[in-house]
Coordinates of C-alpha atoms and ligand atoms in Angstrom, one line a residue:
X1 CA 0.0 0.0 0.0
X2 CA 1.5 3.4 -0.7
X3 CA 2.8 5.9 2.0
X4 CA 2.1 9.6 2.5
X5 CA 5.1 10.9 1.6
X6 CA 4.1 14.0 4.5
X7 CA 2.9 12.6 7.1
X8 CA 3.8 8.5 6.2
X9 CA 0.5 7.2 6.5
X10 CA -0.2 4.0 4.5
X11 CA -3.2 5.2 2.3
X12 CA -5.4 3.4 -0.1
X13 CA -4.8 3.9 -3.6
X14 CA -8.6 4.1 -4.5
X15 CA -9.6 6.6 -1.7
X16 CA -6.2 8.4 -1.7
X17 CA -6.0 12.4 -3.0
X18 CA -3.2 12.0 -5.5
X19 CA -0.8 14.2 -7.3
X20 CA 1.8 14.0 -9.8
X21 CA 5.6 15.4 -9.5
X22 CA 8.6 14.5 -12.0
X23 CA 6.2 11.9 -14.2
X24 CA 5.4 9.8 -10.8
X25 CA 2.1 9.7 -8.7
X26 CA 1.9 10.3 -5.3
X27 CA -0.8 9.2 -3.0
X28 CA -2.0 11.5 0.3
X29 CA -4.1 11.2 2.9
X30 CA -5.7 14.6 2.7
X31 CA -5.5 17.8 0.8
X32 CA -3.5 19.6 3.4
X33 CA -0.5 16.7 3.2
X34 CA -1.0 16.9 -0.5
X35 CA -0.8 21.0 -0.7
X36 CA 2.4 21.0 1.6
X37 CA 4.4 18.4 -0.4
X38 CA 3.0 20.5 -3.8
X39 CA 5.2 23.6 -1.8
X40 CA 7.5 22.1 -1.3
X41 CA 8.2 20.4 -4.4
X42 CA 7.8 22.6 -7.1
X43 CA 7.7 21.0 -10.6
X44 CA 11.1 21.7 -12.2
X45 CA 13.6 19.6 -13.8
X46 CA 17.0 18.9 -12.7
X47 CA 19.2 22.2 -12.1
X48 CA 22.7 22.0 -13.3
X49 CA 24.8 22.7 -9.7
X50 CA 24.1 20.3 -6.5
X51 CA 26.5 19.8 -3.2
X52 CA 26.6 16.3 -3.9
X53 CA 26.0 13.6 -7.4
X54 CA 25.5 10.1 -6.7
X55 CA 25.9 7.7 -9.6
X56 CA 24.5 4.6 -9.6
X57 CA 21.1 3.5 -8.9
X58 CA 21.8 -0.1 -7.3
X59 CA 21.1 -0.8 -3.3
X60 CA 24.4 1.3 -2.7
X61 CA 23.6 4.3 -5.0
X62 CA 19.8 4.9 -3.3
X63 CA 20.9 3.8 0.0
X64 CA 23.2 6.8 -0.2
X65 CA 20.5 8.9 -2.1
X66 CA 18.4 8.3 0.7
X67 CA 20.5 8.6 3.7
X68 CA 21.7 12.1 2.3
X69 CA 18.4 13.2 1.9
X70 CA 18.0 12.8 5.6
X71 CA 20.8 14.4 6.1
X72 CA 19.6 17.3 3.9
X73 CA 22.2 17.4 1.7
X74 CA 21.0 18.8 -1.9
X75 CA 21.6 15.9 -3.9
X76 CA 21.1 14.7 -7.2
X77 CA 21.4 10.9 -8.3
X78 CA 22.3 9.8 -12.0
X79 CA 21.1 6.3 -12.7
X80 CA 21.0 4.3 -16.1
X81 CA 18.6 1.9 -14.4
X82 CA 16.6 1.5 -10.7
X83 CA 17.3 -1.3 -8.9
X84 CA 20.9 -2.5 -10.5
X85 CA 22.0 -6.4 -10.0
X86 CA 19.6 -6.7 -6.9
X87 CA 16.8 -6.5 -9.7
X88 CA 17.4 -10.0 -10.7
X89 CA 17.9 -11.9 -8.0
X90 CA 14.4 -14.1 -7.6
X91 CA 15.4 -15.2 -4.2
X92 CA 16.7 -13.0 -1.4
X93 CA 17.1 -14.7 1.6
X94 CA 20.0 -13.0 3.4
X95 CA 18.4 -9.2 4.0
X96 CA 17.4 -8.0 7.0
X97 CA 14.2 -7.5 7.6
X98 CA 13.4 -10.0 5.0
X99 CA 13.0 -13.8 5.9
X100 CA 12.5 -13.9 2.4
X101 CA 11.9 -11.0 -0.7
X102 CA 12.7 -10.9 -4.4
X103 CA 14.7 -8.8 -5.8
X104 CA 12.0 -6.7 -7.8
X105 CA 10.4 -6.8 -4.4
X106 CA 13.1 -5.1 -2.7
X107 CA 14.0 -2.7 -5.3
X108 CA 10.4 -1.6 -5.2
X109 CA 10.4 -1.0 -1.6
X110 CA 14.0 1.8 -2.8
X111 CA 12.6 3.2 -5.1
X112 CA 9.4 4.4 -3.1
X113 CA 12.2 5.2 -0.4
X114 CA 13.8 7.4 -2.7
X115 CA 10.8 8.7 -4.7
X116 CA 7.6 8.5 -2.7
X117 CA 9.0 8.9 1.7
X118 CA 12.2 11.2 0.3
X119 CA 12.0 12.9 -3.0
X120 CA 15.6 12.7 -4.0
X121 CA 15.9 14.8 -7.3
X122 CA 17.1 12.3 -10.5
X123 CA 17.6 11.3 -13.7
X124 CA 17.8 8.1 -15.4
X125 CA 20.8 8.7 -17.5
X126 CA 24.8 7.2 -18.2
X127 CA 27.3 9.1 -16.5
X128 CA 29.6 9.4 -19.0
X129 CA 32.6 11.4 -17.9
X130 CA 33.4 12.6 -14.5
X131 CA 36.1 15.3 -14.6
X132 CA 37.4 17.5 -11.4
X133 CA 37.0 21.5 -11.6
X134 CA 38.1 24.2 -9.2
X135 CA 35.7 23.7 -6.6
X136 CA 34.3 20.1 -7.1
X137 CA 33.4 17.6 -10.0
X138 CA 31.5 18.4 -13.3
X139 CA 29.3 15.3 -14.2
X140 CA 28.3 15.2 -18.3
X141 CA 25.7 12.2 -19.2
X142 CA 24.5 10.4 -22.0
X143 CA 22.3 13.4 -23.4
X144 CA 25.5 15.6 -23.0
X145 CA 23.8 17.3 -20.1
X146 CA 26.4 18.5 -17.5
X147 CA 26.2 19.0 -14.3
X148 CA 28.5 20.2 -11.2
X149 CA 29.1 19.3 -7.3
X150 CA 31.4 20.0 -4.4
X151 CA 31.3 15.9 -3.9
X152 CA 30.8 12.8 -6.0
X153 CA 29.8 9.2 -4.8
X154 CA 30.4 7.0 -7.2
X155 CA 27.9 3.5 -6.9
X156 CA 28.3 2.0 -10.4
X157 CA 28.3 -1.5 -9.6
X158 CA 29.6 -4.4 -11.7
X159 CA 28.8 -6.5 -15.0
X160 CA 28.5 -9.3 -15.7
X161 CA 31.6 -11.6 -17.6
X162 CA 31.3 -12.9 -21.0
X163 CA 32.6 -16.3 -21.7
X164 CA 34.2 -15.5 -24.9
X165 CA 33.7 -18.5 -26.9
X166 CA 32.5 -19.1 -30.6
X167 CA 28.5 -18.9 -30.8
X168 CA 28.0 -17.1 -27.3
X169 CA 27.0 -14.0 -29.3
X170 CA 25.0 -15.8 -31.9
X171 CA 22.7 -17.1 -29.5
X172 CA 22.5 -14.5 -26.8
X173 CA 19.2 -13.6 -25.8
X174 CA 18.2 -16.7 -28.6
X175 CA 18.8 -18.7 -25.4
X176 CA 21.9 -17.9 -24.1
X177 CA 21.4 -15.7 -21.1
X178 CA 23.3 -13.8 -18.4
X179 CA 22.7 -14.6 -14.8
X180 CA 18.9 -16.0 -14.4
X181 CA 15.5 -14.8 -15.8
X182 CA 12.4 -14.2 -15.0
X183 CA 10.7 -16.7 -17.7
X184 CA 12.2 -19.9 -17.9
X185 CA 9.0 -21.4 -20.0
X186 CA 11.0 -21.9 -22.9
X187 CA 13.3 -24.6 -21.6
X188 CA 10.2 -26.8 -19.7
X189 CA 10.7 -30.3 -20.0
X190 CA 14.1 -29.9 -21.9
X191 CA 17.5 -30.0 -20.7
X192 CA 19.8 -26.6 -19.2
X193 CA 23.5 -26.0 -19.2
X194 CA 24.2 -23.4 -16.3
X195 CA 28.2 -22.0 -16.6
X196 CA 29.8 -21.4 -13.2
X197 CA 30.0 -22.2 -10.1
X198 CA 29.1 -19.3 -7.3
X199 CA 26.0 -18.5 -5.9
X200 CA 24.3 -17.1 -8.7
X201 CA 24.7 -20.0 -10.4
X202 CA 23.5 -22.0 -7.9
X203 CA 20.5 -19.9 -7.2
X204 CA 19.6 -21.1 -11.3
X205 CA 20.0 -24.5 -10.8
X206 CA 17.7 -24.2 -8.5
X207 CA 15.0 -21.8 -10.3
X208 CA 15.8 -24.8 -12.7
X209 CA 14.9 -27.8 -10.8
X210 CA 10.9 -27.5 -11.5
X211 CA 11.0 -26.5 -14.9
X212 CA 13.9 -28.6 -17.0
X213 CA 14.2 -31.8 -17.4
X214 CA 18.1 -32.2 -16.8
X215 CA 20.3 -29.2 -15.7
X216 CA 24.4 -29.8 -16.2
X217 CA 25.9 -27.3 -14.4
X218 CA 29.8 -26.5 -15.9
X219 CA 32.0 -24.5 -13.4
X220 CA 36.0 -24.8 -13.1
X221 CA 35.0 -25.1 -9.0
X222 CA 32.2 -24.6 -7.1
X223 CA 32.3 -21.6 -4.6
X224 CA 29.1 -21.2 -3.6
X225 CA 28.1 -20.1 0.0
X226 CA 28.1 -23.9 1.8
X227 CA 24.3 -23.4 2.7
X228 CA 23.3 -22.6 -0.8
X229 CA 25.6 -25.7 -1.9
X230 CA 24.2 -28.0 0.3
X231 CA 20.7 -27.6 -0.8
X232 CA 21.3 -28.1 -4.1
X233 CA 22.9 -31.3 -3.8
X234 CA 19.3 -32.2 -3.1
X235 CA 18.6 -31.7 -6.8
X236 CA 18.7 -35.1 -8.5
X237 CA 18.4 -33.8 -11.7
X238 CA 21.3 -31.5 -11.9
X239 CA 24.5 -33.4 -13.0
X240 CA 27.8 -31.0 -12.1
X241 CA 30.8 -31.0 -14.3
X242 CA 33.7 -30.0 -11.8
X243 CA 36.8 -28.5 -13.8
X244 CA 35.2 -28.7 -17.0
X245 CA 35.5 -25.3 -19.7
X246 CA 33.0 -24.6 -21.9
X247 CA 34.2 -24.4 -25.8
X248 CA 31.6 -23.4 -27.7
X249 CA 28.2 -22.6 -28.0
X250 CA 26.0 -24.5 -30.7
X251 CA 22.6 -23.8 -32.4
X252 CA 20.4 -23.3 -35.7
X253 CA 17.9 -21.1 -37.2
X254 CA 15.4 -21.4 -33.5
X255 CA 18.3 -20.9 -31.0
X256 CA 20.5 -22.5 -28.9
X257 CA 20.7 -26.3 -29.2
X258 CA 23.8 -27.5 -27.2
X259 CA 27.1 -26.7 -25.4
X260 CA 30.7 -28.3 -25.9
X261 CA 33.1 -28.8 -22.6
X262 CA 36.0 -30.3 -22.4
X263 CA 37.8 -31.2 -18.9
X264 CA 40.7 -29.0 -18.2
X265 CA 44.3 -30.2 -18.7
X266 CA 42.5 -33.3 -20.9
X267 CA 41.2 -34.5 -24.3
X268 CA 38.3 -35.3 -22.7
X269 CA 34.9 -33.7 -24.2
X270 CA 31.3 -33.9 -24.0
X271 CA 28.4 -32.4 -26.1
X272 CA 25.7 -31.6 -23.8
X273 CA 22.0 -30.7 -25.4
X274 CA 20.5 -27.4 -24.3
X275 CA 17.3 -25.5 -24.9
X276 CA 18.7 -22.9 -22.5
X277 CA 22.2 -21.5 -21.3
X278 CA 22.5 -19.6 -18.1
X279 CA 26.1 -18.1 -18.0
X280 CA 27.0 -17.2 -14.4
X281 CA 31.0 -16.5 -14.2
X282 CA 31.1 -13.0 -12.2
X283 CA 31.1 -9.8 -12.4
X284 CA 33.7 -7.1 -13.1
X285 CA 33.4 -3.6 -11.7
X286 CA 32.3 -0.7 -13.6
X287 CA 34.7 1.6 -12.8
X288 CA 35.7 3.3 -16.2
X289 CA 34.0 6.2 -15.0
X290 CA 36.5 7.0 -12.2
X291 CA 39.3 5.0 -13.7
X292 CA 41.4 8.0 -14.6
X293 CA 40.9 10.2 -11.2
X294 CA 41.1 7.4 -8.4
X295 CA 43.4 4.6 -7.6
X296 CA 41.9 1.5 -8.8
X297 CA 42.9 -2.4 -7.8
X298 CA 44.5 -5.2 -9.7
X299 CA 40.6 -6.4 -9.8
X300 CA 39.9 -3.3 -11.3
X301 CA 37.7 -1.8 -8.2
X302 CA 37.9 1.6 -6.8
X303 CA 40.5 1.3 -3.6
X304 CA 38.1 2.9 -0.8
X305 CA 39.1 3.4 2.9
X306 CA 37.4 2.7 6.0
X307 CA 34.5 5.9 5.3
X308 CA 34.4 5.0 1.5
X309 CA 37.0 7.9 0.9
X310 CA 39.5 7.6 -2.4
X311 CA 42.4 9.3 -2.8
X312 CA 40.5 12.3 -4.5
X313 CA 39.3 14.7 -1.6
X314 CA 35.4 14.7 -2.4
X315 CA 35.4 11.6 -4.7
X316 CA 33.8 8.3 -2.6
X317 CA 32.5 5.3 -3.9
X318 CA 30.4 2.9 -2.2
X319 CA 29.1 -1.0 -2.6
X320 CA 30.2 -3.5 -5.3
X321 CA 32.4 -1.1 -7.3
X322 CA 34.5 -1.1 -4.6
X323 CA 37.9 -2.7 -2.8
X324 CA 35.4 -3.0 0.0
X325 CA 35.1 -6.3 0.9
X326 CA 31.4 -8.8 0.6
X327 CA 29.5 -8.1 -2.5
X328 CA 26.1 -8.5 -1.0
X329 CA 22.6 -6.1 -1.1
X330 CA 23.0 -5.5 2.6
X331 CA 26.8 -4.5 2.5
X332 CA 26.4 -2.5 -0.2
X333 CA 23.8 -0.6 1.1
X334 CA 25.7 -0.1 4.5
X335 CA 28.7 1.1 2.0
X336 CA 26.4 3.4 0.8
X337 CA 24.8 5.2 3.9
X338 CA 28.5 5.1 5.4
X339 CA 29.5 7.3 1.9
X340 CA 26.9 9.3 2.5
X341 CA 28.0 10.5 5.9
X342 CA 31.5 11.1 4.8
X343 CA 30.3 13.1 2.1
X344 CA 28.2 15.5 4.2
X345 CA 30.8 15.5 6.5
X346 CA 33.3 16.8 3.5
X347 CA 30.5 19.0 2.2
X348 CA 29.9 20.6 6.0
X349 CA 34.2 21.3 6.1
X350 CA 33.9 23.1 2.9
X351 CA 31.1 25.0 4.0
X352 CA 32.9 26.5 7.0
X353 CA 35.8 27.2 4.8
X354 CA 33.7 29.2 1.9
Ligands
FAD401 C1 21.6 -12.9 -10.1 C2 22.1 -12.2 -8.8 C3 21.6 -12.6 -7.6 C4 22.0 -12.0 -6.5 N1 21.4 -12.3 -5.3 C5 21.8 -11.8 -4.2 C6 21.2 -12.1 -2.9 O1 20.3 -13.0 -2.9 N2 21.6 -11.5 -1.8 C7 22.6 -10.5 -1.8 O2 22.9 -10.0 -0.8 N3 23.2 -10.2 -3.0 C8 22.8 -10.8 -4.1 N4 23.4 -10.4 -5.3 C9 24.5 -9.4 -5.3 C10 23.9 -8.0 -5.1 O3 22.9 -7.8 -6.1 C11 25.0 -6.9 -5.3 O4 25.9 -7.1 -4.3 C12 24.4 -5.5 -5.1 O5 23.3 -5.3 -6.1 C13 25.5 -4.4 -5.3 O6 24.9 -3.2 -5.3 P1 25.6 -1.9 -5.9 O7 24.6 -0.8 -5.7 O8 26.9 -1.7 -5.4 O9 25.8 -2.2 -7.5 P2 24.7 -2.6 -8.6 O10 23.6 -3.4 -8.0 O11 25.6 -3.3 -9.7 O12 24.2 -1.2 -9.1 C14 25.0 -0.4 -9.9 C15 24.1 0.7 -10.5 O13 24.9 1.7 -11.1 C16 24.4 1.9 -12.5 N5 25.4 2.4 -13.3 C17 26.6 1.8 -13.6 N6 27.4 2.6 -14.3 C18 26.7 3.8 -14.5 C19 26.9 5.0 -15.1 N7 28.1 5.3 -15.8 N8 26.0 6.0 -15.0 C20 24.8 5.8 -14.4 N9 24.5 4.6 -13.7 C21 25.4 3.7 -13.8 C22 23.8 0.5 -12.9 O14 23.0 0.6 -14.0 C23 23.1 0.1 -11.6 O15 21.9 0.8 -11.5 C24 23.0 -11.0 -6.5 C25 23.6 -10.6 -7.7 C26 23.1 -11.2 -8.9 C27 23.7 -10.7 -10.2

């Protein structure tokens, strides 16, 4: 049920008074909450200088959106999408608060954090370039739009890996998919090849288990979290392949038909028959866009200290993108509130020197 964004109230959507702000509707409890949010939200679009630019719009990027909104710092988030990885995870069990809540589910439950309780001014855009000026950072996105601040979180996530073999391109999205899916209709009754071995590809095998008739999972080792192993080992139709590589990708005119593996260090092969492949081999971090300001890892993440700080005064960077280690919803989040403290924090020193 929606919230009063004034006074929080949960309100009915049928007899709520409603009113619309930056192309979303918001649900009152009576004309006097709805008047006093109309003040103080008048329609505009974004303005070009802000204390503080988050990018990113994952549970690290609108945890930090949210908690410096709290903090009333004027900020303004840049976000190619809502919800980042956390949007396709079907299963989260590991949240607190949650015994149990999709990912959709959760990112819902952001976004009217960010939108609806907060109002945190936005813009689904790419941050394209992030450049540092006299007094603070100068943003330009996708549309060529720029725009300036006296800080910069940077929440930008990670990607996932491509296997790089012959007919992975072919057949992606013609049944070769990253990470899992929503509809998994089209491989009922047939048989799945899941690639790699970490949680996520666990957590397919077992979206799997119901719908195809066979799963062969392919991973070089499995790493999964032990509790997430263990249950499916109860999954007598998933056959592993331990230290097997996939070669190539096979299929005709309709799709994907098949995979090829071949055991490391041995001549060893199999052809395994697929009406869906679910590759799950990590994620790199998406940190091009501060790649030439802040110090980045051999892993390619953004080296953070203990309060998300880099080595650029002004410049943090919060959740998966980061050295910081654990990349899970709830730590990134955390990351993410603790970068928004710092932040203020540098933003309230500058203050007293201006
Ligand atoms: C399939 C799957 C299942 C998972 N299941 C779980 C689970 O059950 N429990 C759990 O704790 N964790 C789970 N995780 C991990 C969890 O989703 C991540 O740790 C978490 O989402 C990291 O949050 P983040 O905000 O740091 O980054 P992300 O979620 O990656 O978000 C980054 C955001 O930044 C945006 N972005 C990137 N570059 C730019 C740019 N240049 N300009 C503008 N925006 C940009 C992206 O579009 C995205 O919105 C799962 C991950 C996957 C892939």
């Amino acid at each position: 049920m929606p919230r009063d964004p004034v006074c929080n109230m949960e309100v009915g959507e049928d007899a709520a008074v409603t009113a619309e702000r930056g192309g979303e509707v918001f649900y009152f409890c009576s004309e006097g909450c709805r008047d006093k949010f109309l003040a103080e939200h008048p329609e505009k679009g974004p303005r070009s200088s802000y204390e503080l630019i988050i990018v990113g719009g994952g549970p690290a990027g609108l945890t930090a959106a949210v908690y410096a909104a709290k903090l009333k710092v004027d900020t303004f988030v840049i976000l190619k999408d809502l919800g980042g990885q956390a949007v396709h995870s079907t299963k989260i069990e590991n949240y607190m608060g949650f015994d149990f809540i999709t990912g959709p589910e959760l990112v819902q439950k952001f976004k009217d954090q960010l939108i609806h309780s907060n109002y945190v001014d936005h813009k689904v855009a790419e941050a394209e370039k992030l450049e540092r000026t006299g007094d603070g950072f100068r943003v330009v996105t996708s549309d060529l739009a720029a725009y300036s601040a006296r800080a910069v979180i940077a929440a930008t996530g990670m990607t996932r890996r491509k296997l790089g073999v012959p007919g992975e391109e072919e057949f992606q999205r013609k049944g070769v998919f990253y990470g899992n899916i929503q509809d998994l209709s089209f491989v009922q009754g047939g048989d799945a090849v899941v690639i790699g071995g970490g949680n996520s590809a666990v957590q397919i095998v077992d979206d799997l288990h119901t719908v195809a008739r066979k799963t062969h999972v392919v991973a070089q080792s499995f790493r999964a979290d032990p509790a997430v192993l263990k249950k499916s080992e109860g999954f007598a139709a998933a056959v592993k392949y331990e230290g097997w590589k996939v070669e190539r990708i096979e299929g005709d005119a309709s799709g994907v038909r098949g995979v090829h593996i071949r055991k490391a260090g041995a001549r060893e092969t199999a052809a395994l028959p697929a009406a869906g492949v679910f590759v799950a081999i990590g994620l790199h971090p998406n940190s091009g866009l501060v790649a030439g300001l802040a110090r980045l890892n051999d892993r390619g993440e953004v080296v953070i200290g203990p309060d998300c700080s880099t080595d650029v005064p002004g410049l943090f960077a919060a959740g998966d993108v980061t050295s910081a280690f654990g990349k899970r919803i709830v730590i990134a989040s955390g990351e993410g509130a603790k970068a928004a403290l710092a932040a203020r924090q540098y933003i309230l020193s500058l203050r007293r020197h201006d």
